[in-house]
PDB file of C-alpha atoms in Angstrom:
ATOM      1  CA  TYR A  10      11.397 -16.194  12.897  1.00  0.00           C
ATOM      2  CA  ALA A  11      13.097 -13.565  11.087  1.00  0.00           C
ATOM      3  CA  TYR A  12      15.458 -13.990   7.878  1.00  0.00           C
ATOM      4  CA  GLU A  13      17.952 -11.299   6.792  1.00  0.00           C
ATOM      5  CA  TRP A  14      17.370 -10.626   3.063  1.00  0.00           C
ATOM      6  CA  LEU A  15      20.857  -9.898   1.812  1.00  0.00           C
ATOM      7  CA  PRO A  16      22.484  -7.482   0.470  1.00  0.00           C
ATOM      8  CA  TYR A  17      19.846  -5.100   1.511  1.00  0.00           C
ATOM      9  CA  GLY A  18      19.486  -5.895   5.105  1.00  0.00           C
ATOM     10  CA  ARG A  19      15.582  -6.343   5.295  1.00  0.00           C
ATOM     11  CA  GLU A  20      14.045  -8.628   7.564  1.00  0.00           C
ATOM     12  CA  VAL A  21      11.033 -10.841   6.796  1.00  0.00           C
ATOM     13  CA  PRO A  22       9.202 -12.127   9.583  1.00  0.00           C
ATOM     14  CA  VAL A  23       7.548 -15.671   8.843  1.00  0.00           C
ATOM     15  CA  LYS A  24       5.204 -17.179  11.445  1.00  0.00           C
ATOM     16  CA  VAL A  25       5.056 -20.868  11.439  1.00  0.00           C
ATOM     17  CA  LYS A  26       2.107 -23.016  13.432  1.00  0.00           C
ATOM     18  CA  TRP A  27       2.104 -26.384  13.514  1.00  0.00           C
ATOM     19  CA  LEU A  28      -0.661 -28.606  15.104  1.00  0.00           C
ATOM     20  CA  THR A  29       1.902 -30.101  17.341  1.00  0.00           C
ATOM     21  CA  ASP A  30       2.438 -26.773  19.136  1.00  0.00           C
ATOM     22  CA  TYR A  31      -0.712 -27.317  20.759  1.00  0.00           C
ATOM     23  CA  ALA A  32       0.174 -31.060  21.747  1.00  0.00           C
ATOM     24  CA  GLU A  33       2.122 -31.594  25.062  1.00  0.00           C
ATOM     25  CA  GLN A  34       4.210 -34.206  23.100  1.00  0.00           C
ATOM     26  CA  VAL A  35       5.177 -34.558  19.504  1.00  0.00           C
ATOM     27  CA  PRO A  36       4.103 -37.330  17.574  1.00  0.00           C
ATOM     28  CA  ARG A  37       5.938 -40.827  18.095  1.00  0.00           C
ATOM     29  CA  ILE A  38       6.573 -43.259  15.498  1.00  0.00           C
ATOM     30  CA  ASP A  39       7.670 -46.832  16.279  1.00  0.00           C
ATOM     31  CA  ILE A  40       9.157 -48.932  13.536  1.00  0.00           C
ATOM     32  CA  ASP A  41       9.783 -52.579  14.498  1.00  0.00           C
ATOM     33  CA  ILE A  42      11.835 -54.628  11.649  1.00  0.00           C
ATOM     34  CA  ASP A  43      11.255 -58.285  11.166  1.00  0.00           C
ATOM     35  CA  GLY A  44      13.844 -60.124  13.017  1.00  0.00           C
ATOM     36  CA  GLY A  45      15.179 -56.852  15.215  1.00  0.00           C
ATOM     37  CA  ALA A  46      17.257 -56.292  12.160  1.00  0.00           C
ATOM     38  CA  MET A  47      18.694 -52.669  11.497  1.00  0.00           C
ATOM     39  CA  VAL A  48      18.635 -50.396   8.246  1.00  0.00           C
ATOM     40  CA  GLU A  49      22.300 -51.056   6.731  1.00  0.00           C
ATOM     41  CA  ASP A  50      22.037 -49.619   3.286  1.00  0.00           C
ATOM     42  CA  LYS A  51      19.987 -47.405   0.731  1.00  0.00           C
ATOM     43  CA  GLU A  52      19.214 -50.327  -1.566  1.00  0.00           C
ATOM     44  CA  THR A  53      17.776 -52.981   0.719  1.00  0.00           C
ATOM     45  CA  TYR A  54      14.125 -52.780   1.811  1.00  0.00           C
ATOM     46  CA  LEU A  55      13.372 -54.442   5.246  1.00  0.00           C
ATOM     47  CA  ASN A  56       9.889 -55.537   6.259  1.00  0.00           C
ATOM     48  CA  ALA A  57       8.723 -53.863   9.658  1.00  0.00           C
ATOM     49  CA  LEU A  58       5.486 -52.853  11.445  1.00  0.00           C
ATOM     50  CA  ILE A  59       5.238 -48.967  11.887  1.00  0.00           C
ATOM     51  CA  THR A  60       2.972 -47.671  14.705  1.00  0.00           C
ATOM     52  CA  ILE A  61       2.368 -43.917  15.170  1.00  0.00           C
ATOM     53  CA  ASP A  62       1.075 -42.502  18.029  1.00  0.00           C
ATOM     54  CA  GLY A  63      -0.458 -39.233  16.933  1.00  0.00           C
ATOM     55  CA  ALA A  64      -0.341 -37.407  20.392  1.00  0.00           C
ATOM     56  CA  GLU A  65      -3.765 -36.560  20.750  1.00  0.00           C
ATOM     57  CA  VAL A  66      -3.433 -34.320  17.634  1.00  0.00           C
ATOM     58  CA  PHE A  67      -3.143 -36.467  14.680  1.00  0.00           C
ATOM     59  CA  PRO A  68      -4.777 -40.400  14.401  1.00  0.00           C
ATOM     60  CA  ASP A  69      -3.450 -42.928  15.146  1.00  0.00           C
ATOM     61  CA  PHE A  70      -1.958 -45.328  12.752  1.00  0.00           C
ATOM     62  CA  GLN A  71      -0.302 -49.099  12.253  1.00  0.00           C
ATOM     63  CA  ASP A  72       0.378 -50.892   8.991  1.00  0.00           C
ATOM     64  CA  SER A  73       2.774 -53.061   7.570  1.00  0.00           C
ATOM     65  CA  VAL A  74       5.538 -51.185   5.925  1.00  0.00           C
ATOM     66  CA  LYS A  75       9.268 -51.792   4.056  1.00  0.00           C
ATOM     67  CA  ILE A  76      11.910 -49.575   5.258  1.00  0.00           C
ATOM     68  CA  LYS A  77      15.659 -48.706   3.644  1.00  0.00           C
ATOM     69  CA  GLY A  78      18.239 -46.181   3.584  1.00  0.00           C
ATOM     70  CA  ARG A  79      18.119 -42.667   1.909  1.00  0.00           C
ATOM     71  CA  GLY A  80      19.992 -39.533   1.062  1.00  0.00           C
ATOM     72  CA  ASN A  81      23.411 -38.678   0.125  1.00  0.00           C
ATOM     73  CA  SER A  82      25.515 -36.545   2.315  1.00  0.00           C
ATOM     74  CA  SER A  83      22.626 -36.868   4.830  1.00  0.00           C
ATOM     75  CA  TRP A  84      23.068 -40.746   5.065  1.00  0.00           C
ATOM     76  CA  ALA A  85      24.962 -41.492   8.264  1.00  0.00           C
ATOM     77  CA  GLY A  86      25.486 -45.019   7.941  1.00  0.00           C
ATOM     78  CA  THR A  87      23.716 -47.848   9.879  1.00  0.00           C
ATOM     79  CA  TRP A  88      23.886 -46.574  13.427  1.00  0.00           C
ATOM     80  CA  GLY A  89      24.464 -43.024  12.515  1.00  0.00           C
ATOM     81  CA  LYS A  90      21.170 -40.525  12.689  1.00  0.00           C
ATOM     82  CA  SER A  91      20.297 -41.625   9.157  1.00  0.00           C
ATOM     83  CA  PRO A  92      17.086 -40.648   6.878  1.00  0.00           C
ATOM     84  CA  TYR A  93      14.801 -43.424   5.560  1.00  0.00           C
ATOM     85  CA  ARG A  94      12.510 -44.496   2.992  1.00  0.00           C
ATOM     86  CA  LEU A  95       9.053 -45.998   3.595  1.00  0.00           C
ATOM     87  CA  LYS A  96       7.079 -47.715   1.184  1.00  0.00           C
ATOM     88  CA  PHE A  97       3.506 -49.485   2.172  1.00  0.00           C
ATOM     89  CA  ALA A  98       1.917 -52.010  -0.181  1.00  0.00           C
ATOM     90  CA  SER A  99      -1.158 -49.467  -1.067  1.00  0.00           C
ATOM     91  CA  SER A 100      -1.473 -45.897  -0.440  1.00  0.00           C
ATOM     92  CA  VAL A 101      -2.106 -44.849   3.216  1.00  0.00           C
ATOM     93  CA  LYS A 102      -3.000 -41.594   4.803  1.00  0.00           C
ATOM     94  CA  PRO A 103      -0.482 -41.175   7.795  1.00  0.00           C
ATOM     95  CA  PHE A 104      -1.123 -38.227   9.824  1.00  0.00           C
ATOM     96  CA  GLY A 105      -4.281 -37.580   7.642  1.00  0.00           C
ATOM     97  CA  LEU A 106      -2.091 -36.503   5.041  1.00  0.00           C
ATOM     98  CA  THR A 107      -3.073 -37.188   1.478  1.00  0.00           C
ATOM     99  CA  LYS A 108      -3.178 -40.979   0.391  1.00  0.00           C
ATOM    100  CA  GLY A 109       0.341 -42.204  -1.104  1.00  0.00           C
ATOM    101  CA  LYS A 110       2.542 -45.212  -0.865  1.00  0.00           C
ATOM    102  CA  SER A 111       5.810 -43.693  -0.485  1.00  0.00           C
ATOM    103  CA  TRP A 112       7.022 -41.558   2.551  1.00  0.00           C
ATOM    104  CA  VAL A 113      10.278 -40.001   4.229  1.00  0.00           C
ATOM    105  CA  LEU A 114      11.619 -39.570   7.523  1.00  0.00           C
ATOM    106  CA  LEU A 115      14.305 -36.673   7.260  1.00  0.00           C
ATOM    107  CA  ALA A 116      16.809 -37.225  10.122  1.00  0.00           C
ATOM    108  CA  ASN A 117      17.607 -33.346  10.553  1.00  0.00           C
ATOM    109  CA  ARG A 118      21.361 -34.429  11.544  1.00  0.00           C
ATOM    110  CA  GLN A 119      23.155 -31.372  10.416  1.00  0.00           C
ATOM    111  CA  THR A 120      23.592 -28.518  12.850  1.00  0.00           C
ATOM    112  CA  GLY A 121      20.758 -26.060  12.110  1.00  0.00           C
ATOM    113  CA  SER A 122      18.658 -28.172  10.307  1.00  0.00           C
ATOM    114  CA  MET A 123      15.737 -29.294  12.446  1.00  0.00           C
ATOM    115  CA  LEU A 124      13.826 -26.403  11.751  1.00  0.00           C
ATOM    116  CA  SER A 125      15.151 -25.086   8.291  1.00  0.00           C
ATOM    117  CA  ASN A 126      13.212 -27.852   6.335  1.00  0.00           C
ATOM    118  CA  ALA A 127      10.160 -27.266   8.014  1.00  0.00           C
ATOM    119  CA  VAL A 128      10.174 -23.626   7.656  1.00  0.00           C
ATOM    120  CA  ALA A 129      11.044 -24.134   4.363  1.00  0.00           C
ATOM    121  CA  MET A 130       8.281 -26.212   3.576  1.00  0.00           C
ATOM    122  CA  LYS A 131       5.886 -23.760   5.305  1.00  0.00           C
ATOM    123  CA  ILE A 132       6.885 -21.309   3.138  1.00  0.00           C
ATOM    124  CA  ALA A 133       6.595 -23.204  -0.169  1.00  0.00           C
ATOM    125  CA  SER A 134       3.105 -23.933   0.945  1.00  0.00           C
ATOM    126  CA  MET A 135       2.363 -20.643   1.854  1.00  0.00           C
ATOM    127  CA  VAL A 136       3.363 -19.062  -1.576  1.00  0.00           C
ATOM    128  CA  GLU A 137       2.081 -22.057  -3.236  1.00  0.00           C
ATOM    129  CA  THR A 138       4.856 -23.796  -4.961  1.00  0.00           C
ATOM    130  CA  ALA A 139       4.197 -26.807  -6.966  1.00  0.00           C
ATOM    131  CA  GLY A 140       4.006 -29.855  -4.823  1.00  0.00           C
ATOM    132  CA  ALA A 141       4.999 -28.439  -1.720  1.00  0.00           C
ATOM    133  CA  ASN A 142       5.636 -31.039   0.999  1.00  0.00           C
ATOM    134  CA  ARG A 143       4.288 -31.424   4.389  1.00  0.00           C
ATOM    135  CA  ILE A 144       6.239 -31.396   7.387  1.00  0.00           C
ATOM    136  CA  ILE A 145       5.394 -33.586  10.638  1.00  0.00           C
ATOM    137  CA  PRO A 146       7.726 -33.289  13.405  1.00  0.00           C
ATOM    138  CA  VAL A 147       7.872 -36.753  15.097  1.00  0.00           C
ATOM    139  CA  VAL A 148      10.269 -38.714  17.524  1.00  0.00           C
ATOM    140  CA  LEU A 149      11.348 -41.989  16.167  1.00  0.00           C
ATOM    141  CA  TYR A 150      12.080 -45.047  17.669  1.00  0.00           C
ATOM    142  CA  ILE A 151      13.464 -48.444  15.798  1.00  0.00           C
ATOM    143  CA  ASN A 152      13.272 -51.886  17.393  1.00  0.00           C
ATOM    144  CA  GLY A 153      12.560 -50.003  20.536  1.00  0.00           C
ATOM    145  CA  MET A 154      15.399 -47.729  20.290  1.00  0.00           C
ATOM    146  CA  TYR A 155      15.395 -43.845  20.620  1.00  0.00           C
ATOM    147  CA  ARG A 156      16.649 -42.681  17.121  1.00  0.00           C
ATOM    148  CA  GLY A 157      16.152 -38.959  17.683  1.00  0.00           C
ATOM    149  CA  SER A 158      13.928 -36.002  16.119  1.00  0.00           C
ATOM    150  CA  TYR A 159      12.873 -36.590  12.774  1.00  0.00           C
ATOM    151  CA  ASN A 160      10.636 -35.031  10.293  1.00  0.00           C
ATOM    152  CA  PHE A 161       8.013 -37.268   8.418  1.00  0.00           C
ATOM    153  CA  THR A 162       7.011 -35.847   4.646  1.00  0.00           C
ATOM    154  CA  GLN A 163       5.891 -37.222   1.189  1.00  0.00           C
ATOM    155  CA  HIS A 164       8.647 -38.809  -0.927  1.00  0.00           C
ATOM    156  CA  VAL A 165       9.196 -36.555  -4.187  1.00  0.00           C
ATOM    157  CA  GLY A 166       7.599 -38.245  -7.359  1.00  0.00           C
ATOM    158  CA  LEU A 167       4.607 -38.301  -9.820  1.00  0.00           C
ATOM    159  CA  ALA A 168       2.190 -39.457  -7.105  1.00  0.00           C
ATOM    160  CA  ASN A 169      -0.879 -37.851  -5.938  1.00  0.00           C
ATOM    161  CA  ASN A 170       0.662 -37.318  -2.203  1.00  0.00           C
ATOM    162  CA  SER A 171       3.334 -35.218  -4.143  1.00  0.00           C
ATOM    163  CA  ILE A 172       3.075 -33.947  -7.664  1.00  0.00           C
ATOM    164  CA  ASP A 173      -0.503 -34.422  -8.545  1.00  0.00           C
ATOM    165  CA  LEU A 174      -1.025 -34.422 -12.088  1.00  0.00           C
ATOM    166  CA  GLU A 175      -4.416 -35.042 -14.053  1.00  0.00           C
ATOM    167  CA  ASP A 176      -2.494 -37.361 -16.256  1.00  0.00           C
ATOM    168  CA  GLU A 177       1.086 -38.779 -15.913  1.00  0.00           C
ATOM    169  CA  THR A 178       1.067 -40.946 -18.803  1.00  0.00           C
ATOM    170  CA  ASN A 179       3.663 -38.753 -20.729  1.00  0.00           C
ATOM    171  CA  ALA A 180       4.854 -36.651 -17.581  1.00  0.00           C
ATOM    172  CA  VAL A 181       8.357 -37.032 -16.224  1.00  0.00           C
ATOM    173  CA  LEU A 182      10.100 -35.430 -13.331  1.00  0.00           C
ATOM    174  CA  LEU A 183      13.683 -34.602 -13.547  1.00  0.00           C
ATOM    175  CA  GLU A 184      16.359 -33.681 -10.812  1.00  0.00           C
ATOM    176  CA  LEU A 185      19.129 -31.596 -11.360  1.00  0.00           C
ATOM    177  CA  ASP A 186      21.832 -33.070  -9.064  1.00  0.00           C
ATOM    178  CA  SER A 187      25.729 -33.192  -8.990  1.00  0.00           C
ATOM    179  CA  TYR A 188      25.501 -36.593  -7.577  1.00  0.00           C
ATOM    180  CA  PHE A 189      24.263 -37.795 -10.946  1.00  0.00           C
ATOM    181  CA  ASP A 190      23.361 -41.283  -9.320  1.00  0.00           C
ATOM    182  CA  GLU A 191      20.453 -42.389 -10.877  1.00  0.00           C
ATOM    183  CA  ASP A 192      20.180 -45.414 -13.370  1.00  0.00           C
ATOM    184  CA  TYR A 193      18.926 -42.987 -16.131  1.00  0.00           C
ATOM    185  CA  LYS A 194      20.333 -39.901 -16.690  1.00  0.00           C
ATOM    186  CA  PHE A 195      22.141 -37.250 -19.190  1.00  0.00           C
ATOM    187  CA  ARG A 196      23.974 -33.915 -19.081  1.00  0.00           C
ATOM    188  CA  SER A 197      22.495 -31.427 -21.142  1.00  0.00           C
ATOM    189  CA  ASP A 198      24.289 -29.622 -24.052  1.00  0.00           C
ATOM    190  CA  ALA A 199      23.807 -26.085 -22.827  1.00  0.00           C
ATOM    191  CA  TYR A 200      25.356 -25.601 -19.126  1.00  0.00           C
ATOM    192  CA  ASP A 201      26.530 -29.208 -18.741  1.00  0.00           C
ATOM    193  CA  LEU A 202      23.748 -29.895 -16.082  1.00  0.00           C
ATOM    194  CA  PRO A 203      23.686 -32.898 -14.359  1.00  0.00           C
ATOM    195  CA  VAL A 204      20.035 -34.352 -14.915  1.00  0.00           C
ATOM    196  CA  ASN A 205      18.520 -37.355 -12.969  1.00  0.00           C
ATOM    197  CA  ILE A 206      15.187 -38.782 -14.298  1.00  0.00           C
ATOM    198  CA  LYS A 207      13.438 -39.250 -10.970  1.00  0.00           C
ATOM    199  CA  ASP A 208      10.228 -40.352 -12.651  1.00  0.00           C
ATOM    200  CA  PRO A 209       9.017 -42.492 -14.541  1.00  0.00           C
ATOM    201  CA  ASP A 210      11.026 -45.580 -14.337  1.00  0.00           C
ATOM    202  CA  LEU A 211      12.351 -45.927 -17.420  1.00  0.00           C
ATOM    203  CA  ALA A 212      13.210 -49.619 -17.098  1.00  0.00           C
ATOM    204  CA  ASP A 213       9.420 -50.246 -17.102  1.00  0.00           C
ATOM    205  CA  TYR A 214       9.632 -49.091 -20.825  1.00  0.00           C
ATOM    206  CA  PRO A 215       9.898 -51.554 -23.810  1.00  0.00           C
ATOM    207  CA  SER A 216      12.818 -49.089 -25.009  1.00  0.00           C
ATOM    208  CA  PRO A 217      14.335 -47.269 -21.944  1.00  0.00           C
ATOM    209  CA  ASP A 218      16.910 -46.002 -24.388  1.00  0.00           C
ATOM    210  CA  ALA A 219      14.684 -44.418 -26.623  1.00  0.00           C
ATOM    211  CA  LYS A 220      12.290 -42.858 -24.112  1.00  0.00           C
ATOM    212  CA  LEU A 221      15.375 -41.505 -22.481  1.00  0.00           C
ATOM    213  CA  THR A 222      16.494 -39.751 -25.869  1.00  0.00           C
ATOM    214  CA  GLY A 223      13.265 -38.250 -26.130  1.00  0.00           C
ATOM    215  CA  ILE A 224      13.359 -36.678 -22.598  1.00  0.00           C
ATOM    216  CA  GLN A 225      16.924 -35.717 -22.943  1.00  0.00           C
ATOM    217  CA  ASP A 226      15.824 -33.949 -26.508  1.00  0.00           C
ATOM    218  CA  ASP A 227      12.935 -31.998 -24.838  1.00  0.00           C
ATOM    219  CA  PHE A 228      15.307 -30.900 -22.129  1.00  0.00           C
ATOM    220  CA  ASN A 229      18.057 -29.802 -24.537  1.00  0.00           C
ATOM    221  CA  ASN A 230      15.599 -27.599 -26.731  1.00  0.00           C
ATOM    222  CA  PHE A 231      14.554 -25.862 -23.235  1.00  0.00           C
ATOM    223  CA  THR A 232      17.938 -25.172 -22.199  1.00  0.00           C
ATOM    224  CA  ASP A 233      19.262 -24.152 -25.824  1.00  0.00           C
ATOM    225  CA  VAL A 234      16.609 -21.737 -25.984  1.00  0.00           C
ATOM    226  CA  LEU A 235      17.481 -20.156 -22.547  1.00  0.00           C
ATOM    227  CA  TYR A 236      21.125 -20.175 -23.250  1.00  0.00           C
ATOM    228  CA  SER A 237      20.350 -18.658 -26.466  1.00  0.00           C
ATOM    229  CA  GLY A 238      18.874 -15.646 -24.768  1.00  0.00           C
ATOM    230  CA  SER A 239      15.695 -15.565 -26.618  1.00  0.00           C
ATOM    231  CA  ASP A 240      12.373 -14.571 -25.068  1.00  0.00           C
ATOM    232  CA  GLU A 241      10.917 -17.438 -26.337  1.00  0.00           C
ATOM    233  CA  TYR A 242      12.071 -19.354 -22.944  1.00  0.00           C
ATOM    234  CA  ALA A 243       8.601 -18.030 -21.762  1.00  0.00           C
ATOM    235  CA  ASP A 244       6.945 -20.246 -23.601  1.00  0.00           C
ATOM    236  CA  LEU A 245       8.703 -23.473 -22.412  1.00  0.00           C
ATOM    237  CA  ILE A 246       8.908 -22.720 -18.486  1.00  0.00           C
ATOM    238  CA  ASP A 247       6.307 -21.771 -15.936  1.00  0.00           C
ATOM    239  CA  VAL A 248       7.859 -18.378 -15.211  1.00  0.00           C
ATOM    240  CA  ASP A 249       5.108 -17.496 -12.169  1.00  0.00           C
ATOM    241  CA  MET A 250       6.040 -21.226 -10.444  1.00  0.00           C
ATOM    242  CA  PHE A 251       9.594 -20.517 -11.095  1.00  0.00           C
ATOM    243  CA  ALA A 252       9.445 -17.553  -9.325  1.00  0.00           C
ATOM    244  CA  ARG A 253       7.617 -18.875  -6.401  1.00  0.00           C
ATOM    245  CA  PHE A 254      10.392 -21.720  -6.012  1.00  0.00           C
ATOM    246  CA  MET A 255      13.361 -19.107  -6.058  1.00  0.00           C
ATOM    247  CA  LEU A 256      11.380 -17.049  -3.482  1.00  0.00           C
ATOM    248  CA  VAL A 257      11.606 -20.007  -1.033  1.00  0.00           C
ATOM    249  CA  ASN A 258      15.280 -20.940  -1.952  1.00  0.00           C
ATOM    250  CA  GLU A 259      16.117 -16.903  -1.312  1.00  0.00           C
ATOM    251  CA  LEU A 260      14.403 -17.087   2.128  1.00  0.00           C
ATOM    252  CA  VAL A 261      15.781 -19.721   3.658  1.00  0.00           C
ATOM    253  CA  MET A 262      19.373 -19.050   1.848  1.00  0.00           C
ATOM    254  CA  ASN A 263      19.356 -22.699   0.076  1.00  0.00           C
ATOM    255  CA  LEU A 264      22.818 -22.883  -1.683  1.00  0.00           C
ATOM    256  CA  GLU A 265      22.549 -26.385  -3.231  1.00  0.00           C
ATOM    257  CA  LEU A 266      21.051 -24.377  -6.480  1.00  0.00           C
ATOM    258  CA  GLY A 267      24.722 -23.678  -7.140  1.00  0.00           C
ATOM    259  CA  HIS A 268      26.011 -27.167  -7.156  1.00  0.00           C
ATOM    260  CA  PRO A 269      23.276 -28.018  -8.196  1.00  0.00           C
ATOM    261  CA  LYS A 270      21.861 -30.782  -5.923  1.00  0.00           C
ATOM    262  CA  SER A 271      17.984 -31.784  -5.073  1.00  0.00           C
ATOM    263  CA  THR A 272      16.803 -29.185  -7.686  1.00  0.00           C
ATOM    264  CA  PHE A 273      13.355 -30.728  -8.807  1.00  0.00           C
ATOM    265  CA  LEU A 274      11.508 -29.730 -12.093  1.00  0.00           C
ATOM    266  CA  HIS A 275       8.380 -31.491 -13.899  1.00  0.00           C
ATOM    267  CA  LYS A 276       6.798 -31.572 -17.165  1.00  0.00           C
ATOM    268  CA  GLU A 277       3.385 -32.940 -17.318  1.00  0.00           C
ATOM    269  CA  ASP A 278       3.082 -33.934 -21.089  1.00  0.00           C
ATOM    270  CA  LEU A 279       6.358 -34.216 -23.006  1.00  0.00           C
ATOM    271  CA  ARG A 280       4.382 -34.198 -26.446  1.00  0.00           C
ATOM    272  CA  ALA A 281       1.887 -31.461 -26.075  1.00  0.00           C
ATOM    273  CA  LEU A 282       3.273 -28.055 -27.100  1.00  0.00           C
ATOM    274  CA  HIS A 283       1.344 -26.132 -24.443  1.00  0.00           C
ATOM    275  CA  SER A 284       2.943 -28.388 -21.691  1.00  0.00           C
ATOM    276  CA  ARG A 285       5.978 -26.142 -19.619  1.00  0.00           C
ATOM    277  CA  TYR A 286       8.686 -27.048 -17.444  1.00  0.00           C
ATOM    278  CA  ILE A 287       7.374 -26.552 -13.930  1.00  0.00           C
ATOM    279  CA  PHE A 288      10.061 -25.988 -10.904  1.00  0.00           C
ATOM    280  CA  GLY A 289       9.306 -27.900  -7.946  1.00  0.00           C
ATOM    281  CA  PRO A 290       8.902 -29.397  -5.380  1.00  0.00           C
ATOM    282  CA  VAL A 291      11.231 -27.352  -3.558  1.00  0.00           C
TER     283      VAL A 291
END
């Protein structure tokens, strides 16, 4: 695939190989929901059985799972081509990936999106961005009904199959997102950025508001230094990882940084002076 690098007109070739290139069929996922129900919203988990036919490339797999809808602009309703969130009772290794409880089925409903996510994530892996997702192209059936071509991937979070940290006790994962739709969120003093707290779940803390204030103060310190123009910003952000993050977004012409939407960054230890913000996963 060739991508034009504007405004200079340079072309950057990207060669992508998937194991499924060598299979006669892509893997098939069957999700049979209890009672033949259908996913109706993004809040209610339904119990189901998931069966994966690995197309003789990946290991076959079967287990109980919970399923619900996900996404914002990508959510297309009950009978539309909607994305889904999958949650297992314990960590599992579908497609032989790193163990994790939470996974995602991306619908690729928008025009041109069937390859864009997969190519972007492959580039993210090649340039070694933080927590790069794996993409497995699949065909999806729910209750025996064909639902279309999907991408199976990790759910972004502080987990060993996503952002794998040595110690996540004081870690935080933030999402800059104009939907501003998490239970715990704030707007930054500098730039007025909409910041969702994705992980940890502050409801699990004895004093959620105090934890929220600590996260907000730390992020405001970072953005205030950046806004001031001081070179000290390099002590607060991993510049190398930020460059890798931006490279991927430039190559695939992702414009959502400007809203912003779905822009993730994390910090391993809010209490440690040496800990810096890392942009990613893309």
